[in-house]
PDB file of C-alpha atoms in Angstrom:
ATOM      1  CA  MET E   1      92.059 138.491  82.452  1.00 81.00           C
ATOM      2  CA  PHE E   2      95.632 137.120  81.829  1.00 90.00           C
ATOM      3  CA  GLU E   3      96.078 133.774  79.750  1.00 91.00           C
ATOM      4  CA  GLN E   4      99.241 131.884  78.460  1.00 92.00           C
ATOM      5  CA  THR E   5      99.571 128.683  76.673  1.00 92.00           C
ATOM      6  CA  LEU E   6     101.363 125.790  76.684  1.00 88.00           C
ATOM      7  CA  THR E   7     102.458 123.013  75.007  1.00 87.00           C
ATOM      8  CA  LEU E   8     102.929 119.301  76.409  1.00 80.00           C
ATOM      9  CA  LYS E   9     105.540 117.990  74.484  1.00 78.00           C
ATOM     10  CA  ASP E  10     107.107 113.935  75.034  1.00 74.00           C
ATOM     11  CA  ILE E  11     104.450 113.053  77.827  1.00 77.00           C
ATOM     12  CA  SER E  12     100.823 111.842  77.664  1.00 75.00           C
ATOM     13  CA  PRO E  13      98.541 113.990  78.119  1.00 75.00           C
ATOM     14  CA  ILE E  14      96.708 111.730  80.618  1.00 79.00           C
ATOM     15  CA  ALA E  15      99.775 111.180  82.518  1.00 82.00           C
ATOM     16  CA  LEU E  16      99.437 114.876  83.664  1.00 85.00           C
ATOM     17  CA  LEU E  17      96.000 115.813  83.337  1.00 86.00           C
ATOM     18  CA  GLY E  18      95.052 112.534  85.549  1.00 84.00           C
ATOM     19  CA  VAL E  19      91.884 110.430  85.009  1.00 83.00           C
ATOM     20  CA  LYS E  20      88.974 112.253  83.997  1.00 85.00           C
ATOM     21  CA  ASP E  21      91.065 115.112  84.316  1.00 87.00           C
ATOM     22  CA  GLU E  22      91.241 115.398  88.130  1.00 89.00           C
ATOM     23  CA  ASN E  23      94.623 116.845  88.216  1.00 90.00           C
ATOM     24  CA  ILE E  24      93.285 119.969  86.197  1.00 90.00           C
ATOM     25  CA  THR E  25      90.019 120.469  88.640  1.00 90.00           C
ATOM     26  CA  PHE E  26      92.633 120.061  91.328  1.00 87.00           C
ATOM     27  CA  LEU E  27      94.865 122.709  90.044  1.00 88.00           C
ATOM     28  CA  GLU E  28      91.793 125.098  89.176  1.00 88.00           C
ATOM     29  CA  GLU E  29      90.658 125.061  92.839  1.00 84.00           C
ATOM     30  CA  HIS E  30      94.015 125.451  94.427  1.00 81.00           C
ATOM     31  CA  LEU E  31      95.753 128.175  92.282  1.00 83.00           C
ATOM     32  CA  GLY E  32      92.317 129.814  91.700  1.00 85.00           C
ATOM     33  CA  ILE E  33      93.011 129.556  87.202  1.00 91.00           C
ATOM     34  CA  ARG E  34      90.509 127.975  85.046  1.00 93.00           C
ATOM     35  CA  ILE E  35      93.077 125.640  82.280  1.00 92.00           C
ATOM     36  CA  THR E  36      91.662 124.608  78.609  1.00 91.00           C
ATOM     37  CA  VAL E  37      92.531 121.573  77.187  1.00 87.00           C
ATOM     38  CA  ARG E  38      92.792 120.976  73.399  1.00 87.00           C
ATOM     39  CA  GLY E  39      94.620 118.317  72.591  1.00 83.00           C
ATOM     40  CA  SER E  40      98.090 119.111  73.743  1.00 82.00           C
ATOM     41  CA  HIS E  41      97.621 122.323  74.310  1.00 86.00           C
ATOM     42  CA  LEU E  42      97.040 123.660  77.771  1.00 89.00           C
ATOM     43  CA  THR E  43      95.511 127.400  78.139  1.00 93.00           C
ATOM     44  CA  ILE E  44      95.938 128.932  81.789  1.00 94.00           C
ATOM     45  CA  ARG E  45      93.355 131.843  82.433  1.00 93.00           C
ATOM     46  CA  GLY E  46      93.037 133.946  85.680  1.00 90.00           C
ATOM     47  CA  GLN E  47      95.221 137.068  87.537  1.00 88.00           C
ATOM     48  CA  LYS E  48      98.407 137.311  85.910  1.00 88.00           C
ATOM     49  CA  GLU E  49     100.506 136.217  89.165  1.00 85.00           C
ATOM     50  CA  ARG E  50      98.004 132.791  89.702  1.00 86.00           C
ATOM     51  CA  VAL E  51      98.389 132.140  85.926  1.00 91.00           C
ATOM     52  CA  ASN E  52     102.531 132.516  86.005  1.00 89.00           C
ATOM     53  CA  LYS E  53     102.542 130.722  88.846  1.00 86.00           C
ATOM     54  CA  SER E  54     100.794 127.741  87.609  1.00 89.00           C
ATOM     55  CA  VAL E  55     102.857 128.033  84.215  1.00 90.00           C
ATOM     56  CA  ASN E  56     106.016 127.353  86.507  1.00 87.00           C
ATOM     57  CA  LEU E  57     104.339 124.529  88.360  1.00 86.00           C
ATOM     58  CA  ILE E  58     102.713 122.872  85.011  1.00 88.00           C
ATOM     59  CA  SER E  59     106.434 123.070  83.547  1.00 85.00           C
ATOM     60  CA  GLU E  60     107.872 121.639  86.809  1.00 80.00           C
ATOM     61  CA  LEU E  61     105.162 118.731  86.529  1.00 83.00           C
ATOM     62  CA  THR E  62     105.559 117.832  83.557  1.00 82.00           C
ATOM     63  CA  LYS E  63     109.579 117.725  83.699  1.00 78.00           C
ATOM     64  CA  SER E  64     109.025 115.129  86.792  1.00 72.00           C
ATOM     65  CA  LEU E  65     107.008 113.227  83.780  1.00 77.00           C
ATOM     66  CA  GLU E  66     109.578 113.004  80.806  1.00 69.00           C
ATOM     67  CA  ASP E  67     110.869 109.507  82.316  1.00 62.00           C
ATOM     68  CA  GLY E  68     107.416 107.941  82.772  1.00 67.00           C
ATOM     69  CA  GLY E  69     104.790 107.219  85.030  1.00 69.00           C
ATOM     70  CA  ARG E  70     101.714 109.721  86.123  1.00 75.00           C
ATOM     71  CA  LEU E  71     101.205 112.049  88.578  1.00 79.00           C
ATOM     72  CA  THR E  72      98.145 112.261  91.347  1.00 80.00           C
ATOM     73  CA  THR E  73      96.489 114.819  93.386  1.00 80.00           C
ATOM     74  CA  ARG E  74      98.753 114.082  95.904  1.00 73.00           C
ATOM     75  CA  ASP E  75     101.853 114.508  94.406  1.00 74.00           C
ATOM     76  CA  ILE E  76     100.758 118.016  92.681  1.00 80.00           C
ATOM     77  CA  GLU E  77     100.053 118.831  96.436  1.00 73.00           C
ATOM     78  CA  TYR E  78     103.628 117.673  96.820  1.00 65.00           C
ATOM     79  CA  TYR E  79     105.001 120.574  94.880  1.00 71.00           C
ATOM     80  CA  LEU E  80     102.452 123.014  95.655  1.00 72.00           C
ATOM     81  CA  TYR E  81     103.241 122.954  99.440  1.00 60.00           C
ATOM     82  CA  ALA E  82     106.467 121.402  99.984  1.00 53.00           C
ATOM     83  CA  LYS E  83     109.611 122.611 101.052  1.00 41.00           C
ATOM     84  CA  LYS E  84     111.403 124.409  97.749  1.00 45.00           C
ATOM     85  CA  ASP E  85     114.832 123.061  98.392  1.00 45.00           C
ATOM     86  CA  ARG E  86     114.151 119.001  97.563  1.00 50.00           C
ATOM     87  CA  LYS E  87     116.725 117.990  99.914  1.00 56.00           C
ATOM     88  CA  ASN E  88     114.972 114.615  98.688  1.00 67.00           C
ATOM     89  CA  ILE E  89     116.655 114.152  95.669  1.00 77.00           C
ATOM     90  CA  ILE E  90     119.807 111.793  95.668  1.00 83.00           C
ATOM     91  CA  LEU E  91     122.676 113.060  94.134  1.00 72.00           C
ATOM     92  CA  LEU E  92     125.350 110.353  92.713  1.00 77.00           C
ATOM     93  CA  PRO E  93     128.102 110.262  91.294  1.00 70.00           C
ATOM     94  CA  ASP E  94     126.622 109.673  87.544  1.00 70.00           C
ATOM     95  CA  LYS E  95     123.267 109.619  88.721  1.00 76.00           C
ATOM     96  CA  VAL E  96     120.375 111.958  90.343  1.00 75.00           C
ATOM     97  CA  ILE E  97     117.622 109.931  91.247  1.00 84.00           C
ATOM     98  CA  LYS E  98     114.032 111.851  92.728  1.00 80.00           C
ATOM     99  CA  PRO E  99     110.986 110.699  94.050  1.00 85.00           C
ATOM    100  CA  LYS E 100     108.363 110.081  91.968  1.00 81.00           C
ATOM    101  CA  THR E 101     105.132 110.190  94.138  1.00 82.00           C
ATOM    102  CA  ALA E 102     104.566 112.345  97.054  1.00 81.00           C
ATOM    103  CA  ASN E 103     104.623 108.743  99.267  1.00 87.00           C
ATOM    104  CA  GLN E 104     108.595 107.938  97.405  1.00 90.00           C
ATOM    105  CA  VAL E 105     108.997 111.249  99.077  1.00 87.00           C
ATOM    106  CA  ASP E 106     107.453 110.406 102.368  1.00 90.00           C
ATOM    107  CA  TYR E 107     109.664 107.456 102.343  1.00 94.00           C
ATOM    108  CA  LEU E 108     113.400 108.882 101.699  1.00 93.00           C
ATOM    109  CA  GLU E 109     111.831 111.307 104.338  1.00 91.00           C
ATOM    110  CA  LYS E 110     111.307 108.770 106.987  1.00 94.00           C
ATOM    111  CA  ILE E 111     114.904 106.782 105.923  1.00 95.00           C
ATOM    112  CA  GLU E 112     116.787 110.373 106.100  1.00 92.00           C
ATOM    113  CA  ASN E 113     115.547 110.678 109.468  1.00 92.00           C
ATOM    114  CA  GLN E 114     114.637 107.668 111.471  1.00 94.00           C
ATOM    115  CA  MET E 115     116.842 104.941 112.242  1.00 96.00           C
ATOM    116  CA  LEU E 116     114.955 101.966 111.276  1.00 97.00           C
ATOM    117  CA  THR E 117     112.151 102.557 108.060  1.00 97.00           C
ATOM    118  CA  ILE E 118     109.948  99.447 107.808  1.00 98.00           C
ATOM    119  CA  VAL E 119     108.331  99.950 103.598  1.00 97.00           C
ATOM    120  CA  ILE E 120     105.820  97.856 102.566  1.00 97.00           C
ATOM    121  CA  GLY E 121     104.173  97.687  98.886  1.00 95.00           C
ATOM    122  CA  PRO E 122     103.706  96.140  95.892  1.00 92.00           C
ATOM    123  CA  ALA E 123     106.088  95.493  92.550  1.00 87.00           C
ATOM    124  CA  GLY E 124     107.365  98.290  90.891  1.00 87.00           C
ATOM    125  CA  THR E 125     107.250 100.735  93.688  1.00 91.00           C
ATOM    126  CA  GLY E 126     110.839 101.620  94.009  1.00 92.00           C
ATOM    127  CA  LYS E 127     111.328  99.933  97.364  1.00 95.00           C
ATOM    128  CA  THR E 128     114.686  98.610  96.908  1.00 94.00           C
ATOM    129  CA  TYR E 129     115.582 101.395  94.419  1.00 93.00           C
ATOM    130  CA  LEU E 130     115.238 103.805  96.642  1.00 95.00           C
ATOM    131  CA  ALA E 131     116.413 102.047  99.493  1.00 96.00           C
ATOM    132  CA  VAL E 132     119.866 101.091  97.867  1.00 95.00           C
ATOM    133  CA  ALA E 133     119.966 104.983  96.472  1.00 93.00           C
ATOM    134  CA  SER E 134     119.635 105.951 100.088  1.00 94.00           C
ATOM    135  CA  ALA E 135     122.719 103.498 101.191  1.00 95.00           C
ATOM    136  CA  ILE E 136     125.278 104.595  98.329  1.00 93.00           C
ATOM    137  CA  SER E 137     124.311 108.490  99.183  1.00 89.00           C
ATOM    138  CA  ALA E 138     124.971 107.852 102.784  1.00 91.00           C
ATOM    139  CA  LEU E 139     128.269 105.849 102.389  1.00 91.00           C
ATOM    140  CA  LEU E 140     129.949 108.199 100.203  1.00 87.00           C
ATOM    141  CA  SER E 141     128.992 111.675 102.204  1.00 85.00           C
ATOM    142  CA  LYS E 142     130.415 108.949 105.049  1.00 88.00           C
ATOM    143  CA  GLU E 143     127.666 109.463 107.136  1.00 92.00           C
ATOM    144  CA  VAL E 144     127.988 105.066 107.184  1.00 95.00           C
ATOM    145  CA  LYS E 145     131.431 102.559 106.957  1.00 95.00           C
ATOM    146  CA  ARG E 146     129.616 100.089 104.935  1.00 96.00           C
ATOM    147  CA  ILE E 147     126.397  99.089 103.258  1.00 96.00           C
ATOM    148  CA  ILE E 148     125.037  95.370 103.854  1.00 95.00           C
ATOM    149  CA  LEU E 149     122.280  94.256 101.988  1.00 94.00           C
ATOM    150  CA  ALA E 150     120.311  90.591 102.735  1.00 92.00           C
ATOM    151  CA  ARG E 151     117.717  89.103 101.467  1.00 90.00           C
ATOM    152  CA  PRO E 152     115.927  85.660 102.355  1.00 87.00           C
ATOM    153  CA  ALA E 153     117.776  82.903 100.344  1.00 73.00           C
ATOM    154  CA  VAL E 154     114.909  80.383 100.731  1.00 59.00           C
ATOM    155  CA  GLU E 155     111.636  81.756  98.135  1.00 47.00           C
ATOM    156  CA  ALA E 156     109.356  79.770  96.133  1.00 35.00           C
ATOM    157  CA  GLY E 157     108.517  76.529  98.396  1.00 39.00           C
ATOM    158  CA  GLU E 158     112.614  76.023  97.070  1.00 40.00           C
ATOM    159  CA  SER E 159     115.035  75.066  99.710  1.00 49.00           C
ATOM    160  CA  LEU E 160     118.448  75.429  98.681  1.00 49.00           C
ATOM    161  CA  GLY E 161     119.690  71.909  99.458  1.00 49.00           C
ATOM    162  CA  PHE E 162     118.034  70.939  95.813  1.00 48.00           C
ATOM    163  CA  LEU E 163     119.512  73.543  93.456  1.00 47.00           C
ATOM    164  CA  PRO E 164     121.926  72.617  91.519  1.00 51.00           C
ATOM    165  CA  GLY E 165     125.811  73.956  91.965  1.00 53.00           C
ATOM    166  CA  ASP E 166     127.825  74.751  94.327  1.00 50.00           C
ATOM    167  CA  TYR E 167     126.862  77.628  97.794  1.00 50.00           C
ATOM    168  CA  GLU E 168     127.448  80.538  95.921  1.00 55.00           C
ATOM    169  CA  GLU E 169     125.960  79.462  92.377  1.00 60.00           C
ATOM    170  CA  LYS E 170     122.909  78.391  94.656  1.00 59.00           C
ATOM    171  CA  VAL E 171     122.742  81.202  96.422  1.00 63.00           C
ATOM    172  CA  LYS E 172     123.573  84.351  93.742  1.00 67.00           C
ATOM    173  CA  PRO E 173     120.026  84.543  91.939  1.00 71.00           C
ATOM    174  CA  TYR E 174     117.713  85.354  94.953  1.00 70.00           C
ATOM    175  CA  LEU E 175     120.581  88.241  95.716  1.00 80.00           C
ATOM    176  CA  ARG E 176     120.127  89.647  92.024  1.00 81.00           C
ATOM    177  CA  PRO E 177     118.081  92.032  92.586  1.00 82.00           C
ATOM    178  CA  LEU E 178     120.496  93.811  95.076  1.00 85.00           C
ATOM    179  CA  TYR E 179     123.480  93.413  92.692  1.00 86.00           C
ATOM    180  CA  ASP E 180     120.999  95.338  89.707  1.00 88.00           C
ATOM    181  CA  ALA E 181     120.265  97.947  91.673  1.00 88.00           C
ATOM    182  CA  ILE E 182     123.826  98.521  92.997  1.00 90.00           C
ATOM    183  CA  TYR E 183     125.458  98.560  89.241  1.00 90.00           C
ATOM    184  CA  GLU E 184     122.552 100.719  88.309  1.00 89.00           C
ATOM    185  CA  MET E 185     124.006 103.869  90.164  1.00 89.00           C
ATOM    186  CA  LEU E 186     127.659 102.873  91.004  1.00 87.00           C
ATOM    187  CA  PRO E 187     130.570 102.098  87.977  1.00 85.00           C
ATOM    188  CA  GLN E 188     131.074  98.632  88.454  1.00 87.00           C
ATOM    189  CA  LYS E 189     135.261  99.238  89.597  1.00 88.00           C
ATOM    190  CA  ARG E 190     134.007 100.946  92.422  1.00 88.00           C
ATOM    191  CA  ILE E 191     131.699  98.223  93.565  1.00 91.00           C
ATOM    192  CA  GLN E 192     134.447  95.909  92.619  1.00 90.00           C
ATOM    193  CA  ASN E 193     136.174  97.200  95.352  1.00 92.00           C
ATOM    194  CA  TYR E 194     134.462  98.002  97.613  1.00 92.00           C
ATOM    195  CA  MET E 195     132.828  94.810  97.456  1.00 91.00           C
ATOM    196  CA  ASP E 196     136.596  93.016  98.030  1.00 92.00           C
ATOM    197  CA  ASN E 197     137.201  95.282 101.279  1.00 93.00           C
ATOM    198  CA  GLY E 198     133.970  94.500 102.740  1.00 92.00           C
ATOM    199  CA  ILE E 199     132.361  98.026 102.455  1.00 94.00           C
ATOM    200  CA  ILE E 200     129.582  96.761 100.666  1.00 94.00           C
ATOM    201  CA  GLU E 201     128.401  92.754 101.256  1.00 92.00           C
ATOM    202  CA  ILE E 202     125.128  91.472  99.478  1.00 89.00           C
ATOM    203  CA  ALA E 203     124.623  87.743 101.447  1.00 86.00           C
ATOM    204  CA  PRO E 204     121.684  86.147 102.399  1.00 87.00           C
ATOM    205  CA  LEU E 205     119.690  86.502 106.140  1.00 89.00           C
ATOM    206  CA  ALA E 206     121.719  83.622 107.496  1.00 84.00           C
ATOM    207  CA  PHE E 207     124.761  85.626 107.693  1.00 84.00           C
ATOM    208  CA  MET E 208     123.175  88.583 109.666  1.00 87.00           C
ATOM    209  CA  ARG E 209     123.048  86.017 112.383  1.00 87.00           C
ATOM    210  CA  GLY E 210     125.526  86.574 115.480  1.00 88.00           C
ATOM    211  CA  ARG E 211     126.982  89.800 114.089  1.00 89.00           C
ATOM    212  CA  ASN E 212     126.419  93.557 115.954  1.00 89.00           C
ATOM    213  CA  LEU E 213     126.270  95.674 112.456  1.00 91.00           C
ATOM    214  CA  LYS E 214     127.891  99.341 113.769  1.00 94.00           C
ATOM    215  CA  ASP E 215     128.175 102.438 111.639  1.00 96.00           C
ATOM    216  CA  SER E 216     126.584 100.816 108.440  1.00 97.00           C
ATOM    217  CA  PHE E 217     123.496 101.228 106.699  1.00 97.00           C
ATOM    218  CA  VAL E 218     121.309  97.715 106.460  1.00 97.00           C
ATOM    219  CA  ILE E 219     118.610  96.431 103.707  1.00 96.00           C
ATOM    220  CA  LEU E 220     116.766  93.938 104.387  1.00 96.00           C
ATOM    221  CA  ASP E 221     114.719  93.204 101.208  1.00 94.00           C
ATOM    222  CA  GLU E 222     111.819  90.954 100.188  1.00 93.00           C
ATOM    223  CA  ALA E 223     110.701  90.661 104.165  1.00 96.00           C
ATOM    224  CA  GLN E 224     107.766  89.337 103.588  1.00 95.00           C
ATOM    225  CA  ASN E 225     109.575  85.862 103.395  1.00 93.00           C
ATOM    226  CA  THR E 226     111.154  85.625 107.025  1.00 94.00           C
ATOM    227  CA  THR E 227     110.118  84.308 109.642  1.00 93.00           C
ATOM    228  CA  HIS E 228     109.762  86.072 113.435  1.00 94.00           C
ATOM    229  CA  ASN E 229     112.484  84.409 114.569  1.00 93.00           C
ATOM    230  CA  GLN E 230     114.354  85.536 111.602  1.00 94.00           C
ATOM    231  CA  MET E 231     113.077  89.671 112.027  1.00 96.00           C
ATOM    232  CA  LYS E 232     113.737  89.634 115.115  1.00 95.00           C
ATOM    233  CA  MET E 233     117.225  87.957 114.315  1.00 95.00           C
ATOM    234  CA  PHE E 234     118.323  91.147 112.168  1.00 95.00           C
ATOM    235  CA  LEU E 235     116.304  93.724 113.760  1.00 95.00           C
ATOM    236  CA  THR E 236     118.414  93.145 116.595  1.00 94.00           C
ATOM    237  CA  ARG E 237     121.311  92.971 114.877  1.00 93.00           C
ATOM    238  CA  ILE E 238     121.565  96.932 114.333  1.00 94.00           C
ATOM    239  CA  GLY E 239     124.294  98.531 115.719  1.00 92.00           C
ATOM    240  CA  GLU E 240     124.872 101.961 117.152  1.00 94.00           C
ATOM    241  CA  GLY E 241     125.681 104.401 114.279  1.00 95.00           C
ATOM    242  CA  SER E 242     123.340 102.081 111.762  1.00 96.00           C
ATOM    243  CA  LYS E 243     120.538 102.735 109.881  1.00 96.00           C
ATOM    244  CA  ALA E 244     118.228  99.888 108.812  1.00 97.00           C
ATOM    245  CA  VAL E 245     115.396  99.895 105.940  1.00 98.00           C
ATOM    246  CA  VAL E 246     113.076  97.193 105.700  1.00 98.00           C
ATOM    247  CA  THR E 247     111.251  96.348 102.387  1.00 97.00           C
ATOM    248  CA  GLY E 248     108.759  93.648 101.693  1.00 96.00           C
ATOM    249  CA  ASP E 249     105.737  93.088  99.419  1.00 95.00           C
ATOM    250  CA  ILE E 250     102.902  91.029 101.501  1.00 93.00           C
ATOM    251  CA  THR E 251     101.068  90.464  98.722  1.00 90.00           C
ATOM    252  CA  GLN E 252     103.501  88.074  97.808  1.00 90.00           C
ATOM    253  CA  ILE E 253     104.484  85.611 100.924  1.00 91.00           C
ATOM    254  CA  ASP E 254     105.889  82.291  99.685  1.00 86.00           C
ATOM    255  CA  LEU E 255     106.564  81.186 103.102  1.00 87.00           C
ATOM    256  CA  PRO E 256     104.898  77.598 103.950  1.00 86.00           C
ATOM    257  CA  SER E 257     101.133  78.422 105.392  1.00 85.00           C
ATOM    258  CA  SER E 258     102.386  77.102 108.848  1.00 86.00           C
ATOM    259  CA  LYS E 259     104.608  79.733 109.102  1.00 89.00           C
ATOM    260  CA  THR E 260     103.409  83.705 109.399  1.00 92.00           C
ATOM    261  CA  SER E 261     105.540  86.144 107.756  1.00 95.00           C
ATOM    262  CA  GLY E 262     107.349  88.789 110.357  1.00 95.00           C
ATOM    263  CA  LEU E 263     107.172  91.487 108.074  1.00 97.00           C
ATOM    264  CA  ILE E 264     103.114  91.181 108.818  1.00 96.00           C
ATOM    265  CA  GLU E 265     104.111  90.621 112.889  1.00 96.00           C
ATOM    266  CA  VAL E 266     106.546  93.399 112.973  1.00 96.00           C
ATOM    267  CA  GLN E 267     103.637  95.981 111.598  1.00 95.00           C
ATOM    268  CA  ASN E 268     102.337  95.216 115.279  1.00 94.00           C
ATOM    269  CA  ILE E 269     105.105  94.723 117.375  1.00 95.00           C
ATOM    270  CA  LEU E 270     106.510  97.972 116.639  1.00 95.00           C
ATOM    271  CA  LYS E 271     104.613 100.529 115.978  1.00 87.00           C
ATOM    272  CA  SER E 272     104.824 102.666 118.707  1.00 85.00           C
ATOM    273  CA  ILE E 273     108.652 102.596 119.415  1.00 92.00           C
ATOM    274  CA  GLU E 274     109.978 106.247 118.657  1.00 92.00           C
ATOM    275  CA  GLY E 275     112.933 106.156 115.853  1.00 91.00           C
ATOM    276  CA  ILE E 276     111.011 103.696 113.749  1.00 96.00           C
ATOM    277  CA  SER E 277     108.638 104.410 111.057  1.00 95.00           C
ATOM    278  CA  PHE E 278     106.207 102.728 108.288  1.00 96.00           C
ATOM    279  CA  VAL E 279     105.690 103.176 104.927  1.00 95.00           C
ATOM    280  CA  TYR E 280     102.890 101.923 102.916  1.00 95.00           C
ATOM    281  CA  LEU E 281     102.929 102.191  99.042  1.00 93.00           C
ATOM    282  CA  THR E 282     100.403 101.796  96.503  1.00 87.00           C
ATOM    283  CA  ALA E 283      99.780 101.119  92.961  1.00 82.00           C
ATOM    284  CA  VAL E 284      99.412 104.784  92.584  1.00 80.00           C
ATOM    285  CA  ASP E 285     103.496 104.438  93.190  1.00 84.00           C
ATOM    286  CA  VAL E 286     104.323 102.239  90.972  1.00 81.00           C
ATOM    287  CA  VAL E 287     107.278 103.511  88.464  1.00 71.00           C
ATOM    288  CA  ARG E 288     107.803 101.017  86.028  1.00 63.00           C
ATOM    289  CA  ASN E 289     105.778 100.093  83.019  1.00 61.00           C
ATOM    290  CA  PRO E 290     101.953 101.834  83.617  1.00 63.00           C
ATOM    291  CA  VAL E 291     100.703  98.410  82.287  1.00 72.00           C
ATOM    292  CA  VAL E 292     102.139  97.198  86.433  1.00 65.00           C
ATOM    293  CA  GLU E 293     100.029  99.514  87.946  1.00 66.00           C
ATOM    294  CA  LYS E 294      96.777  98.066  86.323  1.00 77.00           C
ATOM    295  CA  ILE E 295      98.087  94.124  86.922  1.00 80.00           C
ATOM    296  CA  VAL E 296      98.388  95.172  90.433  1.00 73.00           C
ATOM    297  CA  ARG E 297      95.501  96.950  90.624  1.00 77.00           C
ATOM    298  CA  ALA E 298      93.737  93.712  89.110  1.00 84.00           C
ATOM    299  CA  TYR E 299      95.413  91.455  91.617  1.00 82.00           C
ATOM    300  CA  LYS E 300      94.295  92.977  94.285  1.00 77.00           C
ATOM    301  CA  THR E 301      90.676  93.242  93.202  1.00 83.00           C
ATOM    302  CA  TYR E 302      90.198  89.794  92.677  1.00 82.00           C
ATOM    303  CA  GLU E 303      92.048  88.568  96.106  1.00 78.00           C
ATOM    304  CA  GLU E 304      89.731  90.670  97.568  1.00 79.00           C
ATOM    305  CA  ARG E 305      87.159  89.693  96.102  1.00 82.00           C
ATOM    306  CA  LYS E 306      88.070  85.980  96.681  1.00 77.00           C
ATOM    307  CA  ASN E 307      88.570  86.704 100.320  1.00 76.00           C
ATOM    308  CA  LYS E 308      85.152  87.918 100.715  1.00 68.00           C
TER     309      LYS E 308
END
C-alpha cells in the first residue's frame, strides 16, 4: 500500500474536512483511498495512482480556500468531474475572479450561456459581485458595447422626496453597492472614462422606462424590491445583442405588504421560457466572513418557525 502525507497551511482544517469530516468521507468513497487526519497533517493511503490523484486534488482544493470560505461535497464533486479548462474563471486586467462554490460555478455558466439569468439567494453569496465581473469581462472582450446597472431607488420604507439633498445626493446611497463592485474590478480612471462616455451607466430602475437597451450587459440588482409593473418594464427593455442578470434576496423584501415582489412573481411567469435560467444560491454559498453563513441560517430557522 502506497501513502503520502500532506500538511495544511494557512487554512482552517475544518474548512477542508467539512462538518464531522463529511468531505473526507466523500473523498474516500469517490477516490477509493483512506485518509487519516492528525492536526494539520493528512495521510493518504491506497493504490499509488489513486493516492497521487488524491494529493493533486486536495492541493487544488486547499488553494481554493486560501481566500477564505469552506468546501462542501458539491464543491469537491465539481473539482472531481468538471471540465479541466475551468472556463468559469473570469480574467480582468488586475484581478482573477473564481467561483468558490458549485452553485456559483453554475451561476457563471448560466450567465455565459443564457440571454437572461435570474439569481435568488441570501446576502454574501456573490450575486451582484459575479454578475458585475461577468459584465466587465463581456465589455472588455467586446461582446457588448456598454454596461447598465440598475436598482430600485426606494427601499426600507423610505421615500426619496423626504430625504435631504438634490436628486443625485438622494439616489447615490441606494446605488453605492454597485459602485463598490465596479471600483473593485477596474482602475478608477478607466471607470470614470467609461462613465463619462456612457459605456458604464449606474442608475435607478426608473431610468430604464421607455428605453431599448441594445448590445448591453444589463444588471437589475435588489430585484426583490421591484413591483410587478417594474419587473415587467425592466425585462421588456432588453434589446438585440444584450444579456441581462436579475439578482435579489426574497427574504429581505422592503415593499409595503400590499404589494407583491416582482422577483417572487417572475419565478412562475418565466419558468418555462427557453433562454431564461433561474439560479438559487443558499447559505452554503456565502463567501463573506463565515459568521455571515451562520447568521443566514439562524434567520432562516427563526422565520420558518415563526411562519409555522
